CSV table of C-alpha atoms in Angstrom, one decimal:
chain,number,residue,atom,x,y,z
Y,1,MET,CA,0.0,0.0,0.0
Y,2,THR,CA,2.8,2.4,1.0
Y,3,ARG,CA,4.9,1.5,-2.0
Y,4,SER,CA,1.9,2.0,-4.3
Y,5,PHE,CA,1.2,5.4,-2.8
Y,6,ILE,CA,4.9,6.5,-3.2
Y,7,LYS,CA,4.9,5.4,-6.9
Y,8,TYR,CA,1.7,7.4,-7.3
Y,9,LEU,CA,3.2,10.6,-5.9
Y,10,LEU,CA,6.7,10.2,-7.5
Y,11,PRO,CA,5.8,11.7,-10.9
Y,12,PHE,CA,4.2,14.8,-9.2
Y,13,ALA,CA,7.2,15.3,-7.0
Y,14,LEU,CA,9.6,15.1,-9.9
Y,15,ALA,CA,7.4,17.6,-11.9
Y,16,GLY,CA,7.5,20.0,-8.9
Y,17,VAL,CA,11.3,19.7,-8.6
Y,18,LEU,CA,11.7,20.4,-12.4
Y,19,LEU,CA,9.3,23.3,-12.2
Y,20,ALA,CA,11.3,24.8,-9.3
Y,21,ILE,CA,14.6,24.5,-11.2
Y,22,ALA,CA,13.1,26.1,-14.2
Y,23,LEU,CA,11.7,29.0,-12.2
Y,24,MET,CA,15.2,29.6,-10.7
Y,25,PHE,CA,16.5,30.4,-14.1
Y,26,ILE,CA,13.4,32.2,-15.4
Y,27,ALA,CA,12.7,34.4,-12.4
Y,28,PRO,CA,15.5,34.2,-9.9
Y,29,GLN,CA,14.2,37.3,-8.0
Y,30,TRP,CA,11.4,35.1,-6.6
Y,31,PHE,CA,14.1,33.2,-4.7
Y,32,THR,CA,16.0,36.2,-3.4
Y,33,LYS,CA,15.5,37.2,0.2
Y,34,THR,CA,14.4,40.8,0.8
Y,35,THR,CA,13.8,42.8,3.9
Y,36,GLY,CA,11.1,45.0,2.3
Y,37,ILE,CA,9.9,46.6,-0.9
Y,38,PRO,CA,10.5,50.4,-1.2
Y,39,LEU,CA,7.4,52.3,-2.3
Y,40,TRP,CA,9.4,55.3,-3.7
Y,41,SER,CA,12.9,55.5,-5.2
Y,42,ALA,CA,15.1,58.2,-6.6
Y,43,THR,CA,13.7,57.6,-10.1
Y,44,GLY,CA,10.0,57.7,-9.1
Y,45,PHE,CA,7.6,54.9,-8.4
Y,46,GLY,CA,9.4,51.7,-7.7
Y,47,THR,CA,12.6,51.5,-9.8
Y,48,GLN,CA,11.1,52.2,-13.2
Y,49,LYS,CA,12.3,55.3,-14.9
Y,50,THR,CA,9.8,57.6,-16.5
Y,51,LEU,CA,9.9,58.0,-20.3
Y,52,GLU,CA,7.7,61.2,-20.4
Y,53,PRO,CA,9.4,64.0,-22.3
Y,54,SER,CA,10.3,67.3,-20.7
Y,55,TYR,CA,10.7,70.6,-22.4
Y,56,ALA,CA,12.3,72.4,-19.4
Y,57,ASP,CA,15.7,72.7,-21.0
Y,58,VAL,CA,14.2,74.0,-24.3
Y,59,LEU,CA,12.0,76.6,-22.5
Y,60,GLU,CA,14.6,77.8,-20.1
Y,61,HIS,CA,16.0,80.4,-22.5
Y,62,SER,CA,12.5,81.4,-23.7
Y,63,MET,CA,11.2,82.0,-20.2
Y,64,ALA,CA,14.1,84.3,-19.5
Y,65,SER,CA,13.1,86.4,-22.5
Y,66,VAL,CA,9.5,87.0,-21.3
Y,67,VAL,CA,8.8,89.8,-18.9
Y,68,ARG,CA,5.9,91.1,-16.7
Y,69,ILE,CA,4.5,94.5,-17.6
Y,70,TYR,CA,2.6,96.8,-15.2
Y,71,SER,CA,1.2,99.9,-16.8
Y,72,GLN,CA,-0.3,102.8,-14.8
Y,73,ILE,CA,-3.4,104.1,-16.4
Y,74,SER,CA,-5.3,107.3,-15.5
Y,75,MET,CA,-8.8,106.3,-14.5
Y,76,PRO,CA,-11.7,107.5,-12.4
Y,77,ALA,CA,-11.6,106.7,-8.7
Y,78,THR,CA,-11.6,102.9,-8.2
Y,79,SER,CA,-10.4,100.3,-5.8
Y,80,ILE,CA,-7.3,98.7,-7.2
Y,81,ALA,CA,-6.4,95.2,-6.0
Y,82,LEU,CA,-3.1,95.2,-8.0
Y,83,LEU,CA,-1.7,97.9,-5.8
Y,84,LYS,CA,-1.4,95.2,-3.1
Y,85,ASP,CA,0.3,92.7,-5.5
Y,86,PRO,CA,3.8,92.0,-4.1
Y,87,HIS,CA,5.3,91.8,-7.6
Y,88,TYR,CA,4.0,95.3,-8.4
Y,89,ALA,CA,4.9,96.6,-4.9
Y,90,ASN,CA,8.5,95.6,-5.5
Y,91,LEU,CA,8.6,97.3,-8.9
Y,92,LEU,CA,7.3,100.5,-7.3
Y,93,GLU,CA,10.3,100.5,-4.9
Y,94,GLY,CA,8.3,102.1,-2.1
Y,95,GLN,CA,6.7,104.9,-4.2
Y,96,LEU,CA,3.1,105.8,-3.6
Y,97,ILE,CA,0.3,105.8,-6.2
Y,98,ASP,CA,-2.9,107.7,-5.8
Y,99,ALA,CA,-5.4,104.9,-5.9
Y,100,ASP,CA,-8.2,107.4,-6.6
Y,101,THR,CA,-6.9,108.5,-10.0
Y,102,ASN,CA,-4.9,105.5,-11.3
Y,103,GLU,CA,-5.4,101.9,-12.3
Y,104,VAL,CA,-2.8,99.3,-13.0
Y,105,HIS,CA,-3.1,97.1,-16.1
Y,106,LEU,CA,-1.0,93.9,-16.3
Y,107,GLY,CA,0.4,92.1,-19.2
Y,108,SER,CA,3.5,90.5,-20.7
Y,109,GLY,CA,6.2,91.3,-23.2
Y,110,VAL,CA,9.1,89.7,-25.1
Y,111,ILE,CA,12.6,90.9,-25.0
Y,112,ALA,CA,13.6,91.6,-28.7
Y,113,SER,CA,17.1,92.9,-28.4
Y,114,ALA,CA,20.1,93.1,-26.1
Y,115,GLU,CA,19.6,96.9,-26.2
Y,116,GLY,CA,16.4,96.5,-24.2
Y,117,HIS,CA,13.7,96.7,-26.8
Y,118,ILE,CA,10.5,94.8,-25.7
Y,119,ILE,CA,7.6,94.0,-28.0
Y,120,THR,CA,4.1,93.7,-26.5
Y,121,ASN,CA,0.5,94.4,-27.3
Y,122,ASN,CA,-0.6,98.0,-27.7
Y,123,HIS,CA,-3.7,97.4,-25.5
Y,124,VAL,CA,-1.3,96.4,-22.6
Y,125,ILE,CA,0.3,99.9,-22.5
Y,126,GLU,CA,-2.2,102.1,-24.2
Y,127,ASN,CA,-2.8,105.5,-22.4
Y,128,SER,CA,-0.3,104.5,-19.7
Y,129,LYS,CA,1.4,107.2,-17.6
Y,130,ARG,CA,4.1,104.9,-16.4
Y,131,ILE,CA,5.3,101.4,-17.5
Y,132,LEU,CA,7.1,99.1,-15.2
Y,133,VAL,CA,8.8,95.9,-16.3
Y,134,GLY,CA,9.7,92.8,-14.2
Y,135,LEU,CA,12.3,90.3,-15.5
Y,136,ALA,CA,12.3,86.6,-14.9
Y,137,ASP,CA,15.6,87.0,-13.0
Y,138,GLY,CA,14.0,89.3,-10.4
Y,139,ARG,CA,15.3,92.6,-11.8
Y,140,SER,CA,12.9,95.4,-12.6
Y,141,ALA,CA,13.0,98.7,-14.5
Y,142,ALA,CA,10.9,101.6,-15.7
Y,143,ALA,CA,10.3,101.4,-19.5
Y,144,THR,CA,9.9,104.2,-22.1
Y,145,LEU,CA,7.6,104.0,-25.0
Y,146,VAL,CA,9.3,103.7,-28.4
Y,147,GLY,CA,6.2,103.5,-30.6
Y,148,THR,CA,2.9,101.8,-31.2
Y,149,ASP,CA,0.9,100.3,-34.1
Y,150,PRO,CA,-2.8,100.1,-33.1
Y,151,ALA,CA,-3.6,98.6,-36.5
Y,152,THR,CA,-1.9,95.4,-35.5
Y,153,ASP,CA,-2.2,95.9,-31.7
Y,154,LEU,CA,1.6,95.9,-31.2
Y,155,ALA,CA,3.9,98.3,-29.4
Y,156,VAL,CA,7.6,98.5,-28.6
Y,157,ILE,CA,8.9,99.7,-25.2
Y,158,LYS,CA,12.5,99.9,-24.0
Y,159,ILE,CA,14.3,99.3,-20.7
Y,160,GLU,CA,17.9,100.4,-19.7
Y,161,LEU,CA,19.3,97.1,-18.3
Y,162,VAL,CA,22.2,94.9,-19.4
Y,163,ASN,CA,22.7,91.2,-19.7
Y,164,LEU,CA,19.2,90.7,-21.3
Y,165,THR,CA,18.1,87.5,-23.0
Y,166,PRO,CA,16.4,88.3,-26.4
Y,167,ALA,CA,14.0,85.7,-27.7
Y,168,LYS,CA,15.2,83.4,-30.4
Y,169,VAL,CA,13.5,83.8,-33.8
Y,170,PRO,CA,13.2,80.8,-36.2
Y,171,ALA,CA,15.0,80.9,-39.6
Y,172,ASP,CA,11.8,79.6,-41.2
Y,173,LEU,CA,9.0,81.9,-40.1
Y,174,ASP,CA,6.2,79.7,-41.4
Y,175,SER,CA,4.6,77.5,-38.7
Y,176,ARG,CA,2.3,74.6,-39.5
Y,177,VAL,CA,-1.0,73.5,-38.1
Y,178,GLY,CA,-0.3,70.7,-35.6
Y,179,ASP,CA,3.0,72.2,-34.4
Y,180,LEU,CA,3.5,72.0,-30.6
Y,181,VAL,CA,3.6,75.4,-29.0
Y,182,PHE,CA,3.9,76.9,-25.5
Y,183,ALA,CA,2.3,80.2,-24.3
Y,184,ILE,CA,4.5,82.0,-21.8
Y,185,GLY,CA,3.3,85.0,-19.8
Y,186,ASN,CA,1.9,86.5,-16.6
Y,187,PRO,CA,-1.8,85.3,-16.4
Y,188,HIS,CA,-3.9,87.2,-13.9
Y,189,GLY,CA,-0.7,88.5,-12.3
Y,190,LEU,CA,0.2,85.1,-10.9
Y,191,GLY,CA,3.8,85.3,-12.2
Y,192,GLN,CA,5.5,83.6,-15.1
Y,193,SER,CA,3.5,80.6,-16.3
Y,194,VAL,CA,3.7,78.2,-19.2
Y,195,SER,CA,0.8,76.4,-20.9
Y,196,MET,CA,1.1,73.9,-23.8
Y,197,GLY,CA,-1.0,73.3,-26.9
Y,198,ILE,CA,-0.7,73.1,-30.6
Y,199,ILE,CA,-1.3,75.4,-33.5
Y,200,SER,CA,-4.9,74.8,-34.3
Y,201,GLY,CA,-5.3,77.2,-37.3
Y,202,LYS,CA,-3.6,80.0,-39.2
Y,203,GLU,CA,-4.5,83.3,-40.9
Y,204,ARG,CA,-7.6,83.9,-38.8
Y,205,ASN,CA,-9.1,87.2,-39.8
Y,206,ARG,CA,-12.3,89.2,-40.0
Y,207,LEU,CA,-12.6,88.9,-36.2
Y,208,GLY,CA,-13.0,92.6,-35.6
Y,209,LEU,CA,-10.1,92.8,-33.2
Y,210,ASN,CA,-7.5,94.7,-35.3
Y,211,THR,CA,-7.4,96.5,-38.7
Y,212,PHE,CA,-4.9,94.0,-39.9
Y,213,GLU,CA,-5.6,90.4,-38.8
Y,214,SER,CA,-3.8,87.1,-39.6
Y,215,PHE,CA,-3.8,85.4,-36.3
Y,216,ILE,CA,-2.3,82.1,-35.3
Y,217,GLN,CA,-5.0,80.0,-33.4
Y,218,THR,CA,-3.9,77.8,-30.6
Y,219,ASP,CA,-5.4,75.8,-27.8
Y,220,ALA,CA,-2.6,76.7,-25.4
Y,221,ALA,CA,-4.2,78.6,-22.5
Y,222,ILE,CA,-4.1,82.4,-23.0
Y,223,ASN,CA,-5.7,84.4,-20.2
Y,224,SER,CA,-5.8,88.0,-19.0
Y,225,GLY,CA,-2.2,89.0,-18.4
Y,226,ASN,CA,-0.9,86.7,-21.1
Y,227,SER,CA,-1.3,89.5,-23.7
Y,228,GLY,CA,2.0,90.5,-25.2
Y,229,GLY,CA,3.7,87.3,-24.1
Y,230,ALA,CA,5.5,84.7,-26.2
Y,231,LEU,CA,4.2,81.8,-28.2
Y,232,ILE,CA,7.1,79.4,-28.5
Y,233,ASN,CA,7.7,76.3,-30.6
Y,234,ALA,CA,9.2,73.0,-29.5
Y,235,GLN,CA,12.6,74.3,-30.5
Y,236,GLY,CA,12.3,77.2,-28.1
Y,237,GLU,CA,11.8,79.8,-30.9
Y,238,LEU,CA,9.4,82.7,-30.9
Y,239,VAL,CA,6.5,82.1,-33.4
Y,240,GLY,CA,4.0,84.6,-32.2
Y,241,ILE,CA,2.9,87.3,-29.7
Y,242,ASN,CA,-0.1,86.2,-27.6
Y,243,THR,CA,-2.9,88.7,-28.0
Y,244,ALA,CA,-6.4,87.5,-27.0
Y,245,HIS,CA,-8.8,84.7,-26.2
Y,246,PHE,CA,-11.6,84.5,-28.7
Y,247,TYR,CA,-14.9,85.9,-27.6
Y,248,ASN,CA,-18.0,85.2,-29.6
Y,249,SER,CA,-19.9,88.5,-29.5
Y,250,SER,CA,-23.0,86.9,-31.2
Y,251,THR,CA,-23.5,84.5,-28.3
Y,252,SER,CA,-21.8,86.6,-25.6
Y,253,SER,CA,-19.6,83.6,-24.7
Y,254,ARG,CA,-15.9,83.0,-24.3
Y,255,SER,CA,-14.9,80.1,-26.4
Y,256,GLN,CA,-12.7,77.4,-24.8
Y,257,GLY,CA,-9.4,76.6,-26.3
Y,258,ILE,CA,-9.3,79.3,-28.9
Y,259,GLY,CA,-6.3,81.6,-28.2
Y,260,LEU,CA,-5.0,84.1,-30.8
Y,261,ALA,CA,-1.4,85.2,-31.4
Y,262,ILE,CA,0.1,87.6,-33.9
Y,263,PRO,CA,2.6,85.7,-36.2
Y,264,ILE,CA,6.3,86.4,-35.8
Y,265,ASP,CA,6.7,87.7,-39.4
Y,266,ILE,CA,4.2,90.5,-38.8
Y,267,ALA,CA,5.6,91.2,-35.3
Y,268,ALA,CA,9.1,91.3,-36.6
Y,269,GLU,CA,8.3,93.8,-39.4
Y,270,VAL,CA,6.4,96.1,-37.0
Y,271,LEU,CA,9.3,95.9,-34.5
Y,272,ARG,CA,11.8,96.8,-37.3
Y,273,SER,CA,9.7,99.8,-38.5
Y,274,ILE,CA,9.1,101.2,-35.0
Y,275,VAL,CA,12.7,100.9,-33.9
Y,276,THR,CA,14.1,102.4,-37.1
Y,277,GLN,CA,11.4,105.0,-38.0
Y,278,GLY,CA,9.4,105.4,-34.8
Y,279,GLN,CA,6.2,104.2,-36.5
Y,280,VAL,CA,4.9,101.8,-39.1
Y,281,VAL,CA,4.6,103.3,-42.5
Y,282,ARG,CA,2.2,101.7,-44.9
Y,283,GLY,CA,1.0,102.4,-48.5
Y,284,TRP,CA,-2.5,103.9,-48.9
Y,285,LEU,CA,-4.9,104.1,-51.8
Y,286,GLY,CA,-7.7,105.9,-50.1
Y,287,ILE,CA,-10.8,103.8,-50.6
Y,288,ASP,CA,-13.7,102.4,-48.7
Y,289,PHE,CA,-15.1,99.2,-50.1
Y,290,SER,CA,-17.4,96.2,-49.5
Y,291,VAL,CA,-16.8,92.5,-50.4
Y,292,PHE,CA,-18.1,91.7,-53.8
Y,293,LYS,CA,-19.8,88.3,-54.1
Y,294,ARG,CA,-19.8,85.9,-57.0
Y,295,GLN,CA,-23.6,86.0,-57.6
Y,296,TYR,CA,-23.7,89.8,-57.9
Y,297,SER,CA,-20.6,89.6,-60.1
Y,298,GLN,CA,-22.2,87.2,-62.5
Y,299,ASN,CA,-25.7,88.8,-62.6
Y,300,VAL,CA,-24.7,92.5,-62.9
Y,301,PHE,CA,-21.2,92.5,-64.5
Y,302,ALA,CA,-21.2,89.0,-66.2
Y,303,LEU,CA,-17.8,88.3,-64.6
Y,304,ASP,CA,-16.6,84.9,-63.7
Y,305,GLN,CA,-14.8,85.5,-60.5
Y,306,ASP,CA,-15.5,84.8,-56.8
Y,307,THR,CA,-14.8,88.2,-55.2
Y,308,GLY,CA,-13.7,91.7,-55.9
Y,309,ILE,CA,-13.7,95.1,-54.3
Y,310,MET,CA,-16.8,97.3,-54.9
Y,311,LEU,CA,-15.9,100.9,-54.0
Y,312,SER,CA,-18.3,102.4,-51.6
Y,313,GLY,CA,-16.3,105.6,-51.2
Y,314,VAL,CA,-13.2,107.4,-52.4
Y,315,TYR,CA,-11.4,109.9,-50.1
Y,316,ALA,CA,-11.0,113.4,-51.5
Y,317,ASN,CA,-7.5,114.1,-52.9
Y,318,SER,CA,-6.4,110.5,-52.1
Y,319,PRO,CA,-4.3,108.5,-54.5
Y,320,ALA,CA,-7.5,106.7,-55.7
Y,321,HIS,CA,-9.3,110.0,-56.3
Y,322,LEU,CA,-6.3,111.5,-58.1
Y,323,ALA,CA,-6.1,108.4,-60.3
Y,324,GLY,CA,-9.7,108.7,-61.3
Y,325,LEU,CA,-11.4,105.9,-59.3
Y,326,GLN,CA,-15.1,106.5,-58.3
Y,327,PRO,CA,-17.6,105.0,-56.0
Y,328,GLY,CA,-19.3,102.1,-57.7
Y,329,ASP,CA,-16.2,100.9,-59.5
Y,330,LEU,CA,-15.4,97.2,-59.2
Y,331,ILE,CA,-11.7,96.6,-58.7
Y,332,THR,CA,-10.7,93.2,-60.1
Y,333,HIS,CA,-6.9,93.3,-59.9
Y,334,PHE,CA,-4.1,95.0,-58.1
Y,335,ASP,CA,-1.1,95.0,-60.4
Y,336,ASP,CA,-1.5,91.6,-62.0
Y,337,ASN,CA,-3.0,89.9,-59.0
Y,338,LEU,CA,-6.6,88.8,-59.2
Y,339,ILE,CA,-8.6,89.9,-56.1
Y,340,GLU,CA,-9.8,86.7,-54.5
Y,341,ASP,CA,-9.7,87.7,-50.9
Y,342,TRP,CA,-10.2,91.3,-49.8
Y,343,ASN,CA,-8.1,90.9,-46.7
Y,344,ASP,CA,-5.1,89.7,-48.8
Y,345,SER,CA,-5.7,92.6,-51.2
Y,346,LEU,CA,-5.7,95.1,-48.3
Y,347,ASN,CA,-2.5,93.7,-47.0
Y,348,TYR,CA,-1.0,93.8,-50.4
Y,349,VAL,CA,-1.5,97.5,-50.7
Y,350,THR,CA,-0.4,98.4,-47.2
Y,351,GLN,CA,2.8,96.5,-47.5
Y,352,LEU,CA,3.9,98.7,-50.5
Y,353,LYS,CA,5.9,101.8,-49.7
Y,354,PRO,CA,4.4,105.3,-50.1
Y,355,GLY,CA,5.3,106.6,-53.5
Y,356,SER,CA,5.0,103.2,-55.1
Y,357,LYS,CA,3.1,102.8,-58.3
Y,358,LEU,CA,0.0,100.5,-58.1
Y,359,LYS,CA,-1.7,99.3,-61.3
Y,360,VAL,CA,-5.5,99.0,-60.7
Y,361,THR,CA,-7.8,97.1,-63.0
Y,362,TYR,CA,-11.5,97.9,-62.5
Y,363,ARG,CA,-14.9,97.6,-64.1
Y,364,ARG,CA,-17.2,100.6,-64.7
Y,365,GLU,CA,-20.5,100.5,-66.6
Y,366,ASN,CA,-19.6,97.0,-67.8
Y,367,LYS,CA,-16.3,98.1,-69.3
Y,368,HIS,CA,-12.8,97.3,-68.2
Y,369,ALA,CA,-10.2,100.0,-67.5
Y,370,THR,CA,-6.7,100.2,-65.9
Y,371,ILE,CA,-5.2,103.1,-64.1
Y,372,THR,CA,-1.9,103.7,-62.2
Y,373,ALA,CA,-2.1,105.2,-58.7
Y,374,ILE,CA,0.8,106.6,-56.8
Y,375,LEU,CA,0.3,105.4,-53.2
Y,376,GLY,CA,0.3,107.8,-50.3
Y,377,THR,CA,1.0,107.2,-46.6
Y,378,ARG,CA,-1.7,105.5,-44.7
Y,379,PRO,CA,-3.1,107.7,-41.9
Y,380,SER,CA,-3.0,106.0,-38.5
Y,381,ALA,CA,-6.8,105.9,-38.3
Y,382,GLN,CA,-7.3,104.1,-41.6
């Protein structure tokens, strides 16, 4: 009986021994004596290293190039919470502000040159009596206004400090939808902050924010105080100046994830013009117009084109007036460029220098004609 039982168990015992030997080779840690399993380690949870990417090194330079801006605005009597802001108090260096006659607006800016030029939004410093700038390294300085361009909502200020960190500008100024971007600024006066997103769209216009619009759209968070700050790509390069969060006036709602930034190519040209000339000089034809739709074009003028510029007004003694254009004329071409988008056509004219010749092809009383206008200087209000 006993021998039979042993014979019965022997195969199972041998199998167990073989399994144990195999496990010693496959998973030797199961047979290692331990005194406890650490919950945390120097590399994080357990001993597994994280593979999540970090952009801290890339953004370090960019963060040093973004500043806080506090502008003192003359306003009616009001209670100003920002006067108690420790950041602003440090910038004031103990000086008193009459809270009954002044208000403090906050924003951001980007260092554009080692000489102290800073580019920001015009609405950040508009009508300011005094502008104070706080750097990422803790230094602060009063700023002077170099010039503004309300048509693009950009402005340039200057501080007298050394060892500044200008933002890096990409060699290729053309960003793409889907590119990773970071918004750096001073939201709600909290101090320097970074939010991440992508470029969601390009060339956004007809929003009624500025005269000239070609915004980058991003879902990186842009809040009050971010205005004038930097939109940075994954290489740490400046691709835009953060300007606004889209507000739908028709529904009185603030849209989620729709931030707007002025592209670097526009900002760089405005910066160059203001620094070298004190203002942005644009070509001017002197017309008011409305968008011309295809259906009206076909029915009235028998033209096969999508859009054009129907003149609703011509300014007296303007280049258009002197060249012979009249209200009711349908402009179809500037130089040899077919007018397919009125915004592009407007930008085409304003990018030309005053004194430049502009060939204008138009339709009047169902007849084509071409004239040459000598562009003037665009008034600041037009």
